[in-house]
Every structure is written in C-alpha cells, then in structure tokens.
C-alpha cells in the first residue's frame, strides 16, 4: 500500500476542508441566522426610546429576530474597548479619557457605558439568529491606533467564542485588512463607498456595505457584487421607497433605524 499517497490524499482533503470552512464564514449568509435582511442600526433603539448602542437596544434587536444588530466600537485612553457612536461621551473625548472617568456617566436609560466585552456577552447569551455587526471606528489618534483597536476587538471576539456570530464593518480599509490578518476567516464589509466590488473581491473583503445613494449612483455595482458573490448591504435606510428598491434589487442586508417597519415589509412580501 502506498502510505505516502494516502497521506497526501488526507492532507489535501484537510486543506480543502479548511478552505471551504473559511470561505463559508467569510460570506456568512448562512441559513442558521434569521432569514430576513434586517440589520438594526445601533440596535433596535428608536421605537422603544432606548439609547442607541445600549444593551437594551441590542436585546430588542435579538428579541425581534433581526438578522443583525449593529454597534460602534471605540477605545478609551487606557485601552478599554467600549460601545459608543460619537467620539465624545458626555462631552468627554473618549480617546483621551479613561474608562473610569467616562463610566461615571450613565446612558439615558440608566445603563452603564457598555464595554465591548459586556456587549458581546449580552449579544451571544441565548442568541442564535442575530449576527453581531461590529463597526470599528477609525482612531483620531492615527492609523496605528485604529489597527490596534481592530486587533484587540478580534482577540476579544475570539476569546468569547463569538466569531461565528460576528461581522466586522469599517470606513477604514486598513482596519478591515487588520481584522483579516488577525482572523483570516472573518467576515468583513467596507462602508466608505468609493471602491468597486471588483476591488473588494481582490482584497478578500466579503461585502459592500455602502450608503444606499452609492448604489443609486452606481447601479452596475449591484450586479458586479452578485457576480463576485459579495454580500450586498446598504445603510441607513429608513424610508419605505428606498427599502422597496433595495429589496427588489436583491440586497442581502439593509441597515435601518426602523427594523420593525422593514421586518413587517419583508414578512408581508414573503407571503
Ligand atoms: Mg455604526
């Protein structure tokens, strides 16, 4: 029996399996998540008056069975990863303030300023259907710090075994490249809108998550993205006309402040 041949066979089978698993996670339009295109922008905050990016808004998106819930990650002066959209929290510049100082102030619903660890733990608890759409904000203190935020975010996602649930998005291309360096199987989507699907594909980015006006201006990019099997996502879509156009155009995900409206729309169109 030719053992060398058998070994080569098993080795190549293993490599193919590894490649196919990596590809599956990169383009994670998996059946195991909720079968709707609704990504709640900063959680499902609006209808119930929850603060944006609060644990309450994340839990509401999960309760609604949105396919994704988006949130923004920044890093404090003492390297704590926290969830907040703006560069300031209660008039304090996040990147120049410690977590202890920032967390003296609560969110309007009484929640403490969530750390990424707390947010991910809340996001994976009892949740099988809603992706965690993690936006890494570029750092105002330079490119290198932005990449550090990316590397530390990926390390924490891995530590908490949240990688299969997580999609990374950013306006900064180098941040996404850093994410893929730290986790080659990570699913990434680019937000800034100036790169063609062909460019994204060439760089291993899994999806185009652009403002919907970008796709209106470049309608050819929709077919191009489909041709390259990229994920198509648009933000931030709050009116019914744009929702209808994106649904008709076959978008995988639509990021919205009105998840209840879009869920209702997709449920009725599925009948
Ligand atoms: Mg965001």
Tab-separated table of N, CA, C and O in Angstrom, residues 98-198:
chain	number	residue	atom	x	y	z
A	98	UNK	N	-10.094	58.115	30.509
A	98	UNK	CA	-10.062	56.717	30.964
A	98	UNK	C	-11.487	56.174	31.078
A	98	UNK	O	-12.454	56.944	31.205
A	99	UNK	N	-11.569	54.843	31.102
A	99	UNK	CA	-12.898	54.229	31.238
A	99	UNK	C	-13.525	54.603	32.577
A	99	UNK	O	-14.728	54.866	32.653
A	100	UNK	N	-12.706	54.665	33.631
A	100	UNK	CA	-13.235	55.010	34.972
A	100	UNK	C	-13.897	56.390	34.945
A	100	UNK	O	-14.985	56.570	35.508
A	101	UNK	N	-13.259	57.333	34.277
A	101	UNK	CA	-13.839	58.688	34.209
A	101	UNK	C	-15.124	58.687	33.376
A	101	UNK	O	-16.123	59.299	33.749
A	102	UNK	N	-15.062	58.019	32.211
A	102	UNK	CA	-16.230	58.006	31.317
A	102	UNK	C	-17.420	57.333	31.989
A	102	UNK	O	-18.562	57.791	31.856
A	103	UNK	N	-17.149	56.238	32.711
A	103	UNK	CA	-18.256	55.432	33.226
A	103	UNK	C	-18.899	56.040	34.475
A	103	UNK	O	-19.825	55.461	35.037
A	104	UNK	N	-18.434	57.225	34.881
A	104	UNK	CA	-19.171	57.949	35.926
A	104	UNK	C	-20.544	58.384	35.407
A	104	UNK	O	-21.446	58.662	36.170
A	105	UNK	N	-20.613	58.492	34.074
A	105	UNK	CA	-21.872	58.928	33.457
A	105	UNK	C	-22.614	57.716	32.903
A	105	UNK	O	-22.009	56.813	32.338
A	106	UNK	N	-23.926	57.732	33.068
A	106	UNK	CA	-24.746	56.608	32.601
A	106	UNK	C	-25.372	56.955	31.241
A	106	UNK	O	-25.455	58.123	30.859
A	107	UNK	N	-25.872	55.943	30.562
A	107	UNK	CA	-26.711	56.171	29.382
A	107	UNK	C	-28.065	56.699	29.876
A	107	UNK	O	-28.409	56.518	31.045
A	108	UNK	N	-28.839	57.330	28.984
A	108	UNK	CA	-30.111	57.927	29.433
A	108	UNK	C	-31.085	56.939	30.089
A	108	UNK	O	-31.938	57.343	30.861
A	109	UNK	N	-30.963	55.642	29.809
A	109	UNK	CA	-31.863	54.667	30.452
A	109	UNK	C	-31.279	54.096	31.742
A	109	UNK	O	-31.795	53.112	32.283
A	110	UNK	N	-30.157	54.680	32.215
A	110	UNK	CA	-29.575	54.212	33.476
A	110	UNK	C	-28.518	53.133	33.317
A	110	UNK	O	-27.850	52.773	34.285
A	111	UNK	N	-28.364	52.616	32.072
A	111	UNK	CA	-27.317	51.608	31.840
A	111	UNK	C	-25.946	52.242	31.984
A	111	UNK	O	-25.765	53.401	31.647
A	112	UNK	N	-24.978	51.424	32.390
A	112	UNK	CA	-23.605	51.937	32.359
A	112	UNK	C	-23.085	51.906	30.931
A	112	UNK	O	-23.620	51.160	30.090
A	113	UNK	N	-22.078	52.722	30.652
A	113	UNK	CA	-21.459	52.737	29.315
A	113	UNK	C	-20.915	51.333	29.045
A	113	UNK	O	-20.035	50.869	29.764
A	114	UNK	N	-21.454	50.636	28.019
A	114	UNK	CA	-21.055	49.234	27.865
A	114	UNK	C	-19.628	49.079	27.339
A	114	UNK	O	-19.201	49.821	26.453
A	115	UNK	N	-18.911	48.109	27.898
A	115	UNK	CA	-17.636	47.709	27.300
A	115	UNK	C	-17.954	46.735	26.169
A	115	UNK	O	-19.047	46.145	26.130
A	116	UNK	N	-16.997	46.528	25.281
A	116	UNK	CA	-17.220	45.551	24.199
A	116	UNK	C	-17.441	44.160	24.791
A	116	UNK	O	-18.271	43.401	24.305
A	117	UNK	N	-16.684	43.826	25.855
A	117	UNK	CA	-16.852	42.504	26.487
A	117	UNK	C	-18.296	42.314	26.959
A	117	UNK	O	-18.934	41.300	26.673
A	118	UNK	N	-18.818	43.319	27.673
A	118	UNK	CA	-20.197	43.212	28.188
A	118	UNK	C	-21.198	43.130	27.038
A	118	UNK	O	-22.180	42.385	27.105
A	119	UNK	N	-20.926	43.892	25.994
A	119	UNK	CA	-21.856	43.940	24.857
A	119	UNK	C	-21.885	42.599	24.120
A	119	UNK	O	-22.948	42.082	23.775
A	120	UNK	N	-20.697	42.030	23.906
A	120	UNK	CA	-20.633	40.731	23.214
A	120	UNK	C	-21.276	39.643	24.074
A	120	UNK	O	-22.005	38.787	23.560
A	121	UNK	N	-21.023	39.680	25.382
A	121	UNK	CA	-21.628	38.666	26.259
A	121	UNK	C	-23.154	38.768	26.214
A	121	UNK	O	-23.853	37.754	26.151
A	122	UNK	N	-23.662	40.011	26.208
A	122	UNK	CA	-25.120	40.196	26.112
A	122	UNK	C	-25.618	39.728	24.742
A	122	UNK	O	-26.722	39.194	24.611
A	123	UNK	N	-24.782	39.901	23.719
A	123	UNK	CA	-25.180	39.555	22.346
A	123	UNK	C	-25.180	38.062	22.064
A	123	UNK	O	-25.939	37.600	21.215
A	124	UNK	N	-24.342	37.312	22.777
A	124	UNK	CA	-24.311	35.865	22.493
A	124	UNK	C	-25.232	35.081	23.430
A	124	UNK	O	-25.603	33.953	23.119
A	125	UNK	N	-25.654	35.696	24.526
A	125	UNK	CA	-26.492	34.982	25.501
A	125	UNK	C	-27.859	34.659	24.890
A	125	UNK	O	-28.633	35.565	24.584
A	126	UNK	N	-28.118	33.379	24.711
A	126	UNK	CA	-29.421	32.935	24.207
A	126	UNK	C	-29.734	33.397	22.797
A	126	UNK	O	-30.891	33.401	22.391
A	127	UNK	N	-28.726	33.804	22.064
A	127	UNK	CA	-28.975	34.336	20.708
A	127	UNK	C	-28.398	33.401	19.657
A	127	UNK	O	-27.198	33.152	19.633
A	128	UNK	N	-29.260	32.914	18.788
A	128	UNK	CA	-28.793	32.052	17.698
A	128	UNK	C	-29.055	32.699	16.334
A	128	UNK	O	-28.538	32.264	15.324
A	129	UNK	N	-29.913	33.709	16.292
A	129	UNK	CA	-30.426	34.187	14.998
A	129	UNK	C	-29.887	35.531	14.548
A	129	UNK	O	-30.013	35.890	13.380
A	130	UNK	N	-29.325	36.296	15.461
A	130	UNK	CA	-28.934	37.675	15.147
A	130	UNK	C	-27.419	37.831	15.121
A	130	UNK	O	-26.747	37.606	16.123
A	131	UNK	N	-26.903	38.213	13.960
A	131	UNK	CA	-25.462	38.480	13.845
A	131	UNK	C	-25.080	39.721	14.645
A	131	UNK	O	-25.883	40.653	14.753
A	132	UNK	N	-23.862	39.735	15.127
A	132	UNK	CA	-23.337	40.911	15.822
A	132	UNK	C	-22.501	41.688	14.816
A	132	UNK	O	-21.444	41.217	14.383
A	133	UNK	N	-23.001	42.836	14.400
A	133	UNK	CA	-22.351	43.611	13.334
A	133	UNK	C	-21.494	44.700	13.999
A	133	UNK	O	-22.003	45.722	14.460
A	134	UNK	N	-20.202	44.404	14.050
A	134	UNK	CA	-19.267	45.175	14.879
A	134	UNK	C	-18.544	46.212	14.021
A	134	UNK	O	-17.699	45.862	13.189
A	135	UNK	N	-18.903	47.478	14.204
A	135	UNK	CA	-18.215	48.537	13.457
A	135	UNK	C	-17.027	49.046	14.260
A	135	UNK	O	-17.173	49.480	15.413
A	136	UNK	N	-15.867	49.024	13.640
A	136	UNK	CA	-14.670	49.571	14.280
A	136	UNK	C	-14.464	50.983	13.749
A	136	UNK	O	-14.223	51.186	12.559
A	137	UNK	N	-14.576	51.961	14.649
A	137	UNK	CA	-14.404	53.365	14.258
A	137	UNK	C	-12.915	53.667	14.095
A	137	UNK	O	-12.105	53.247	14.935
A	138	UNK	N	-12.547	54.396	13.044
A	138	UNK	CA	-11.140	54.793	12.910
A	138	UNK	C	-10.731	55.656	14.107
A	138	UNK	O	-11.560	56.351	14.691
A	139	UNK	N	-9.470	55.600	14.473
A	139	UNK	CA	-8.995	56.390	15.608
A	139	UNK	C	-8.603	57.798	15.158
A	139	UNK	O	-7.978	57.964	14.108
A	140	UNK	N	-8.938	58.783	15.969
A	140	UNK	CA	-8.495	60.149	15.713
A	140	UNK	C	-7.023	60.343	16.053
A	140	UNK	O	-6.441	61.380	15.772
A	141	UNK	N	-6.432	59.322	16.670
A	141	UNK	CA	-5.026	59.424	17.090
A	141	UNK	C	-4.089	58.727	16.110
A	141	UNK	O	-2.916	58.516	16.431
A	142	UNK	N	-4.608	58.366	14.957
A	142	UNK	CA	-3.724	57.812	13.925
A	142	UNK	C	-4.076	56.401	13.510
A	142	UNK	O	-4.804	55.685	14.196
A	143	UNK	N	-3.551	56.038	12.338
A	143	UNK	CA	-3.834	54.743	11.699
A	143	UNK	C	-3.445	53.566	12.591
A	143	UNK	O	-4.151	52.567	12.670
A	144	UNK	N	-2.286	53.688	13.245
A	144	UNK	CA	-1.780	52.549	14.013
A	144	UNK	C	-2.714	52.214	15.170
A	144	UNK	O	-2.942	51.054	15.468
A	145	UNK	N	-3.255	53.262	15.793
A	145	UNK	CA	-4.172	53.006	16.909
A	145	UNK	C	-5.471	52.365	16.398
A	145	UNK	O	-6.044	51.514	17.058
A	146	UNK	N	-5.900	52.764	15.212
A	146	UNK	CA	-7.067	52.126	14.597
A	146	UNK	C	-6.832	50.634	14.399
A	146	UNK	O	-7.702	49.802	14.674
A	147	UNK	N	-5.636	50.294	13.945
A	147	UNK	CA	-5.313	48.871	13.723
A	147	UNK	C	-5.212	48.122	15.053
A	147	UNK	O	-5.572	46.948	15.135
A	148	UNK	N	-4.747	48.822	16.084
A	148	UNK	CA	-4.689	48.195	17.410
A	148	UNK	C	-6.109	47.895	17.913
A	148	UNK	O	-6.366	46.823	18.474
A	149	UNK	N	-7.027	48.828	17.679
A	149	UNK	CA	-8.426	48.605	18.078
A	149	UNK	C	-8.967	47.367	17.343
A	149	UNK	O	-9.652	46.530	17.929
A	150	UNK	N	-8.613	47.256	16.056
A	150	UNK	CA	-9.065	46.098	15.265
A	150	UNK	C	-8.520	44.801	15.859
A	150	UNK	O	-9.272	43.850	16.103
A	151	UNK	N	-7.223	44.764	16.111
A	151	UNK	CA	-6.596	43.529	16.612
A	151	UNK	C	-7.171	43.150	17.978
A	151	UNK	O	-7.462	41.979	18.242
A	152	UNK	N	-7.395	44.145	18.820
A	152	UNK	CA	-7.907	43.852	20.167
A	152	UNK	C	-9.376	43.430	20.114
A	152	UNK	O	-9.814	42.581	20.885
A	153	UNK	N	-10.130	44.004	19.189
A	153	UNK	CA	-11.541	43.603	19.041
A	153	UNK	C	-11.632	42.147	18.590
A	153	UNK	O	-12.415	41.354	19.134
A	154	UNK	N	-10.814	41.790	17.587
A	154	UNK	CA	-10.831	40.408	17.076
A	154	UNK	C	-10.406	39.434	18.191
A	154	UNK	O	-11.021	38.371	18.359
A	155	UNK	N	-9.389	39.803	18.960
A	155	UNK	CA	-8.922	38.916	20.036
A	155	UNK	C	-10.037	38.675	21.054
A	155	UNK	O	-10.242	37.544	21.513
A	156	UNK	N	-10.778	39.717	21.366
A	156	UNK	CA	-11.864	39.570	22.352
A	156	UNK	C	-13.017	38.732	21.790
A	156	UNK	O	-13.576	37.872	22.479
A	157	UNK	N	-13.346	38.970	20.527
A	157	UNK	CA	-14.406	38.175	19.868
A	157	UNK	C	-14.027	36.687	19.904
A	157	UNK	O	-14.853	35.828	20.222
A	158	UNK	N	-12.759	36.414	19.619
A	158	UNK	CA	-12.296	35.015	19.637
A	158	UNK	C	-12.350	34.444	21.055
A	158	UNK	O	-12.814	33.327	21.264
A	159	UNK	N	-11.873	35.226	22.018
A	159	UNK	CA	-11.842	34.759	23.416
A	159	UNK	C	-13.242	34.381	23.893
A	159	UNK	O	-13.416	33.406	24.615
A	160	UNK	N	-14.236	35.120	23.455
A	160	UNK	CA	-15.616	34.869	23.903
A	160	UNK	C	-16.349	33.896	22.972
A	160	UNK	O	-17.555	33.704	23.103
A	161	UNK	N	-15.626	33.309	22.028
A	161	UNK	CA	-16.215	32.374	21.048
A	161	UNK	C	-17.375	33.002	20.275
A	161	UNK	O	-18.363	32.336	19.970
A	162	UNK	N	-17.243	34.289	20.000
A	162	UNK	CA	-18.314	34.989	19.274
A	162	UNK	C	-18.021	35.100	17.775
A	162	UNK	O	-18.823	35.677	17.040
A	163	UNK	N	-16.897	34.548	17.328
A	163	UNK	CA	-16.511	34.734	15.918
A	163	UNK	C	-17.582	34.266	14.924
A	163	UNK	O	-17.843	34.977	13.946
A	164	UNK	N	-18.230	33.116	15.146
A	164	UNK	CA	-19.226	32.689	14.142
A	164	UNK	C	-20.431	33.630	14.038
A	164	UNK	O	-21.168	33.593	13.059
A	165	UNK	N	-20.643	34.465	15.074
A	165	UNK	CA	-21.795	35.374	15.075
A	165	UNK	C	-21.431	36.766	14.560
A	165	UNK	O	-22.298	37.618	14.418
A	166	UNK	N	-20.127	37.027	14.357
A	166	UNK	CA	-19.674	38.411	14.196
A	166	UNK	C	-19.363	38.772	12.747
A	166	UNK	O	-18.741	37.989	12.023
A	167	UNK	N	-19.801	39.961	12.353
A	167	UNK	CA	-19.451	40.557	11.066
A	167	UNK	C	-18.738	41.874	11.397
A	167	UNK	O	-19.217	42.633	12.243
A	168	UNK	N	-17.598	42.129	10.751
A	168	UNK	CA	-16.851	43.357	11.017
A	168	UNK	C	-17.096	44.357	9.895
A	168	UNK	O	-16.987	44.002	8.715
A	169	UNK	N	-17.374	45.612	10.268
A	169	UNK	CA	-17.532	46.659	9.266
A	169	UNK	C	-16.672	47.856	9.678
A	169	UNK	O	-16.428	48.080	10.872
A	170	UNK	N	-16.220	48.632	8.676
A	170	UNK	CA	-15.458	49.839	8.991
A	170	UNK	C	-15.399	50.758	7.774
A	170	UNK	O	-15.476	50.291	6.637
A	171	UNK	N	-15.230	52.041	8.050
A	171	UNK	CA	-14.963	53.018	6.987
A	171	UNK	C	-13.481	53.017	6.616
A	171	UNK	O	-13.104	53.655	5.636
A	172	UNK	N	-12.667	52.359	7.416
A	172	UNK	CA	-11.219	52.374	7.208
A	172	UNK	C	-10.775	51.023	6.642
A	172	UNK	O	-10.891	49.987	7.305
A	173	UNK	N	-10.281	51.047	5.410
A	173	UNK	CA	-9.897	49.809	4.713
A	173	UNK	C	-8.794	49.065	5.461
A	173	UNK	O	-8.791	47.840	5.533
A	174	UNK	N	-7.844	49.825	6.013
A	174	UNK	CA	-6.721	49.194	6.712
A	174	UNK	C	-7.176	48.483	7.985
A	174	UNK	O	-6.579	47.489	8.398
A	175	UNK	N	-8.223	49.005	8.592
A	175	UNK	CA	-8.780	48.326	9.772
A	175	UNK	C	-9.333	46.962	9.366
A	175	UNK	O	-9.094	45.955	10.032
A	176	UNK	N	-10.046	46.914	8.235
A	176	UNK	CA	-10.589	45.622	7.777
A	176	UNK	C	-9.460	44.651	7.420
A	176	UNK	O	-9.543	43.448	7.697
A	177	UNK	N	-8.409	45.177	6.821
A	177	UNK	CA	-7.270	44.308	6.490
A	177	UNK	C	-6.634	43.755	7.767
A	177	UNK	O	-6.227	42.592	7.813
A	178	UNK	N	-6.580	44.582	8.788
A	178	UNK	CA	-6.022	44.129	10.075
A	178	UNK	C	-6.913	43.046	10.685
A	178	UNK	O	-6.422	42.067	11.250
A	179	UNK	N	-8.221	43.223	10.564
A	179	UNK	CA	-9.167	42.217	11.066
A	179	UNK	C	-8.890	40.867	10.390
A	179	UNK	O	-8.802	39.826	11.043
A	180	UNK	N	-8.706	40.910	9.061
A	180	UNK	CA	-8.490	39.651	8.322
A	180	UNK	C	-7.125	39.042	8.631
A	180	UNK	O	-6.973	37.821	8.589
A	181	UNK	N	-6.164	39.890	8.940
A	181	UNK	CA	-4.844	39.383	9.340
A	181	UNK	C	-4.964	38.643	10.688
A	181	UNK	O	-4.386	37.581	10.883
A	182	UNK	N	-5.768	39.223	11.593
A	182	UNK	CA	-5.936	38.625	12.922
A	182	UNK	C	-6.840	37.389	12.880
A	182	UNK	O	-6.706	36.488	13.702
A	183	UNK	N	-7.780	37.356	11.932
A	183	UNK	CA	-8.677	36.205	11.776
A	183	UNK	C	-8.999	36.049	10.285
A	183	UNK	O	-9.914	36.693	9.767
A	184	UNK	N	-8.219	35.196	9.589
A	184	UNK	CA	-8.404	35.069	8.134
A	184	UNK	C	-9.816	34.640	7.725
A	184	UNK	O	-10.222	34.875	6.590
A	185	UNK	N	-10.576	34.056	8.624
A	185	UNK	CA	-11.942	33.643	8.279
A	185	UNK	C	-12.978	34.718	8.563
A	185	UNK	O	-14.161	34.512	8.320
A	186	UNK	N	-12.561	35.861	9.076
A	186	UNK	CA	-13.525	36.890	9.493
A	186	UNK	C	-14.319	37.427	8.307
A	186	UNK	O	-13.781	37.593	7.210
A	187	UNK	N	-15.600	37.691	8.536
A	187	UNK	CA	-16.446	38.295	7.506
A	187	UNK	C	-16.380	39.821	7.649
A	187	UNK	O	-16.700	40.365	8.698
A	188	UNK	N	-15.946	40.491	6.571
A	188	UNK	CA	-15.744	41.942	6.639
A	188	UNK	C	-16.560	42.638	5.557
A	188	UNK	O	-16.725	42.110	4.454
A	189	UNK	N	-17.055	43.830	5.874
A	189	UNK	CA	-17.750	44.642	4.874
A	189	UNK	C	-17.240	46.074	4.971
A	189	UNK	O	-17.097	46.623	6.066
A	190	UNK	N	-17.026	46.663	3.804
A	190	UNK	CA	-16.467	48.016	3.733
A	190	UNK	C	-17.586	49.035	3.615
A	190	UNK	O	-18.546	48.838	2.867
A	191	UNK	N	-17.444	50.151	4.342
A	191	UNK	CA	-18.535	51.128	4.448
A	191	UNK	C	-18.385	52.376	3.580
A	191	UNK	O	-19.360	53.068	3.326
A	192	UNK	N	-17.197	52.700	3.169
A	192	UNK	CA	-16.963	54.065	2.669
A	192	UNK	C	-17.469	54.354	1.251
A	192	UNK	O	-17.642	55.513	0.883
A	193	UNK	N	-17.678	53.307	0.463
A	193	UNK	CA	-18.426	53.514	-0.775
A	193	UNK	C	-17.660	53.911	-2.020
A	193	UNK	O	-18.256	54.084	-3.073
A	194	UNK	N	-16.332	54.051	-1.935
A	194	UNK	CA	-15.619	54.502	-3.138
A	194	UNK	C	-14.922	53.356	-3.878
A	194	UNK	O	-14.319	53.595	-4.924
A	195	UNK	N	-15.014	52.144	-3.367
A	195	UNK	CA	-14.313	51.039	-4.033
A	195	UNK	C	-15.302	50.112	-4.737
A	195	UNK	O	-16.357	49.798	-4.197
A	196	UNK	N	-14.927	49.668	-5.920
A	196	UNK	CA	-15.830	48.812	-6.697
A	196	UNK	C	-15.853	47.411	-6.088
A	196	UNK	O	-14.901	47.000	-5.414
A	197	UNK	N	-16.917	46.665	-6.376
A	197	UNK	CA	-16.958	45.269	-5.912
A	197	UNK	C	-15.741	44.473	-6.372
A	197	UNK	O	-15.232	43.638	-5.616
A	198	UNK	N	-15.272	44.749	-7.579
A	198	UNK	CA	-14.094	44.023	-8.080
A	198	UNK	C	-12.879	44.249	-7.170
A	198	UNK	O	-12.145	43.323	-6.851
